[in-house]
Amino acid sequence: MREWWIHVGLICIPLVAVYLHIPPPQLSPALQKWHSAGEVFHFRGRRIFYRDSYGALGSSDVVILLHGFPTSSYDWNKIWEPLTQRFHRVIALDFLGFGFSDKPRPHRYSIFEQASVVEALVAHLGLSNQRVNLVSHDYGDTVALELLYRSDQNRTGHLTFNSLCLSNGGVFPETHYPRLLQMLLKDSSFLAPLLTRLTNYVIFQKGIGEVFGPYTQPTDAEFWDMWTGLRYNDGNLVLDSILQYINQRLKHRERWVGALTSTFVPLHMIYGPLDPVNPHPQFIRLYQQLVQRSTVTILDEHISHYPQLEDPTGFLNAYFNFIHSF
């Protein structure tokens, strides 16, 4: 009996070793097209991927799109072309540790650094003196609030706001409910290295699927593109470090919520109400109570955490109505 278990162990050990080092999947044609249309700039020696499309003639308006966790700038692909018909320039980046950008490890990822990445991109593109419109989602909402703080509060910012549109971000720690795997990764230094290596497509698909509505689930190809972007440059191995942003939101709540509640920059919130991470009605009630200068669009009741992917038409209509209101 003992020899039988030894043989099983000898077989399983190399299989597990191979499993934990599965190479990342190949880019789909759609993701390859997105990648090929982008460029790279360097931030403190790290490569940052971005896209910069010129669009509407006769307009000088610029919009910058800030994606969420754990995905990438490709989250904006369904609304990219309509935005180029309205704005002179449409810009999006992959934050450090995400998508096609570098994913250094070990590294202390922070919202503050990501805000500096955005400022560096703005400078790189020659837009430091240009008023820009920001659209953000999830993790990107908090980056946007740090940029807003720098611009409004301590005047050290290198980005001049024309407007800010948030969407389904956990800007209030008290109404934010991270998923179980996120909690394990951010708080368990012992388990995190193992969990990041054990996270596979099936686990990822289940987790992402839970934050989409039942009638707005991604296709198999869309799930795979999200997973491919995560696995690019071994991004699964930095998830635990990036997830420290949840703790940073709590620690710096006064700074970021204070910037949101005190700004005079035109504000809008586009909200998918089926979001389990920022649930209805707790989140939106608190937002409307604290951010009284902001307008709000609540999308259809079946739209969840990724409104720009689940309801791109509703998202665009809400955003264009906001932009045309000031």
Coordinates of C-alpha atoms in Angstrom, one line a residue, residues 8-138:
V8 CA 1.1 8.2 -7.2
G9 CA 3.1 10.9 -5.6
L10 CA 5.9 10.5 -8.1
I11 CA 3.4 10.8 -10.9
C12 CA 1.5 13.8 -9.4
I13 CA 4.5 15.9 -8.4
P14 CA 5.7 16.6 -12.0
L15 CA 2.1 17.0 -13.2
V16 CA 1.4 19.7 -10.5
A17 CA 4.7 21.3 -11.4
V18 CA 3.7 21.5 -15.1
Y19 CA 0.3 22.8 -14.1
L20 CA 1.6 25.6 -12.0
H21 CA 3.8 26.8 -15.0
I22 CA 1.2 26.6 -17.8
P23 CA 2.3 29.2 -20.4
P24 CA -0.2 32.0 -21.0
P25 CA -2.7 31.6 -23.7
Q26 CA -2.2 33.1 -27.2
L27 CA -3.9 36.4 -28.0
S28 CA -7.2 36.1 -29.9
P29 CA -7.4 38.0 -33.2
A30 CA -9.6 40.6 -31.4
L31 CA -7.1 41.1 -28.6
Q32 CA -4.1 41.0 -31.0
K33 CA -5.8 43.8 -33.0
W34 CA -6.2 45.9 -29.8
H35 CA -2.6 45.3 -28.9
S36 CA -1.3 46.1 -32.3
A37 CA -3.2 49.4 -32.3
G38 CA -1.5 50.5 -29.0
E39 CA 1.8 52.0 -28.1
V40 CA 4.1 51.9 -25.1
F41 CA 5.8 54.6 -23.0
H42 CA 8.1 54.1 -20.1
F43 CA 7.3 55.0 -16.5
R44 CA 10.2 54.7 -14.0
G45 CA 11.7 52.0 -16.3
R46 CA 8.5 50.1 -16.7
R47 CA 6.6 49.6 -20.0
I48 CA 3.1 51.0 -19.9
F49 CA 0.7 50.1 -22.8
Y50 CA -1.8 52.6 -24.0
R51 CA -4.1 53.4 -26.9
D52 CA -4.5 56.9 -28.4
S53 CA -7.1 57.3 -31.2
Y54 CA -7.8 60.5 -33.0
G55 CA -11.5 60.9 -33.8
A56 CA -13.9 63.8 -34.3
L57 CA -12.7 66.6 -36.5
G58 CA -13.4 70.1 -35.3
S59 CA -13.3 69.1 -31.7
S60 CA -10.5 69.6 -29.2
D61 CA -12.1 67.4 -26.5
V62 CA -10.0 64.6 -24.9
V63 CA -11.3 61.7 -22.9
I64 CA -9.1 59.3 -20.9
L65 CA -10.5 55.9 -19.8
L66 CA -9.4 54.2 -16.6
H67 CA -10.2 50.5 -16.3
G68 CA -11.0 48.3 -13.4
F69 CA -9.6 45.2 -11.6
P70 CA -8.5 42.6 -12.7
T71 CA -9.0 43.4 -16.4
S72 CA -7.5 46.0 -18.7
S73 CA -8.1 48.8 -21.2
Y74 CA -9.8 46.2 -23.4
D75 CA -12.8 46.7 -21.1
W76 CA -13.6 49.8 -23.2
N77 CA -13.6 48.1 -26.6
K78 CA -17.4 48.1 -27.0
I79 CA -17.6 51.9 -26.7
W80 CA -14.3 52.9 -28.3
E81 CA -15.6 53.7 -31.8
P82 CA -18.6 55.7 -30.6
L83 CA -16.3 57.8 -28.4
T84 CA -14.0 58.5 -31.3
Q85 CA -17.0 60.0 -33.1
R86 CA -17.5 62.4 -30.3
F87 CA -14.0 63.2 -29.0
H88 CA -10.9 64.5 -30.8
R89 CA -8.8 62.0 -28.8
V90 CA -9.8 58.8 -27.0
I91 CA -7.0 57.5 -24.7
A92 CA -6.8 54.4 -22.5
L93 CA -4.0 52.7 -20.7
D94 CA -3.3 49.5 -18.9
F95 CA -2.3 50.3 -15.4
L96 CA 1.0 48.9 -14.1
G97 CA 0.4 45.2 -13.3
F98 CA -2.5 44.9 -15.8
G99 CA -3.1 43.9 -19.4
F100 CA -0.2 44.5 -21.7
S101 CA 1.8 46.7 -19.3
D102 CA 4.7 45.4 -17.3
K103 CA 3.8 43.4 -14.2
P104 CA 6.9 43.6 -11.9
R105 CA 7.2 41.4 -8.9
P106 CA 7.9 41.8 -6.1
H107 CA 6.4 45.2 -6.2
R108 CA 4.4 47.4 -3.9
Y109 CA 1.5 48.4 -6.1
S110 CA -0.5 51.4 -5.0
I111 CA -3.3 53.8 -6.1
F112 CA -0.8 56.6 -5.7
E113 CA 1.6 55.1 -8.2
Q114 CA -1.1 54.4 -10.7
A115 CA -2.2 58.0 -10.5
S116 CA 1.4 59.0 -11.3
V117 CA 1.3 56.6 -14.2
V118 CA -1.7 58.5 -15.6
E119 CA -0.1 61.9 -15.1
A120 CA 3.1 60.6 -16.8
L121 CA 1.0 59.5 -19.8
V122 CA -0.7 62.8 -20.0
A123 CA 2.7 64.6 -20.0
H124 CA 4.0 62.1 -22.6
L125 CA 1.1 62.9 -24.9
G126 CA 1.6 66.6 -24.5
L127 CA -1.7 67.1 -22.7
S128 CA -0.6 68.7 -19.4
N129 CA -2.2 72.0 -20.3
Q130 CA -5.3 70.4 -21.8
R131 CA -8.6 70.1 -19.9
V132 CA -9.5 66.4 -20.1
N133 CA -12.5 64.3 -19.4
L134 CA -12.0 61.2 -17.3
V135 CA -14.2 58.1 -17.5
S136 CA -13.4 55.4 -14.9
H137 CA -14.6 52.1 -13.7
D138 CA -14.1 50.1 -10.5

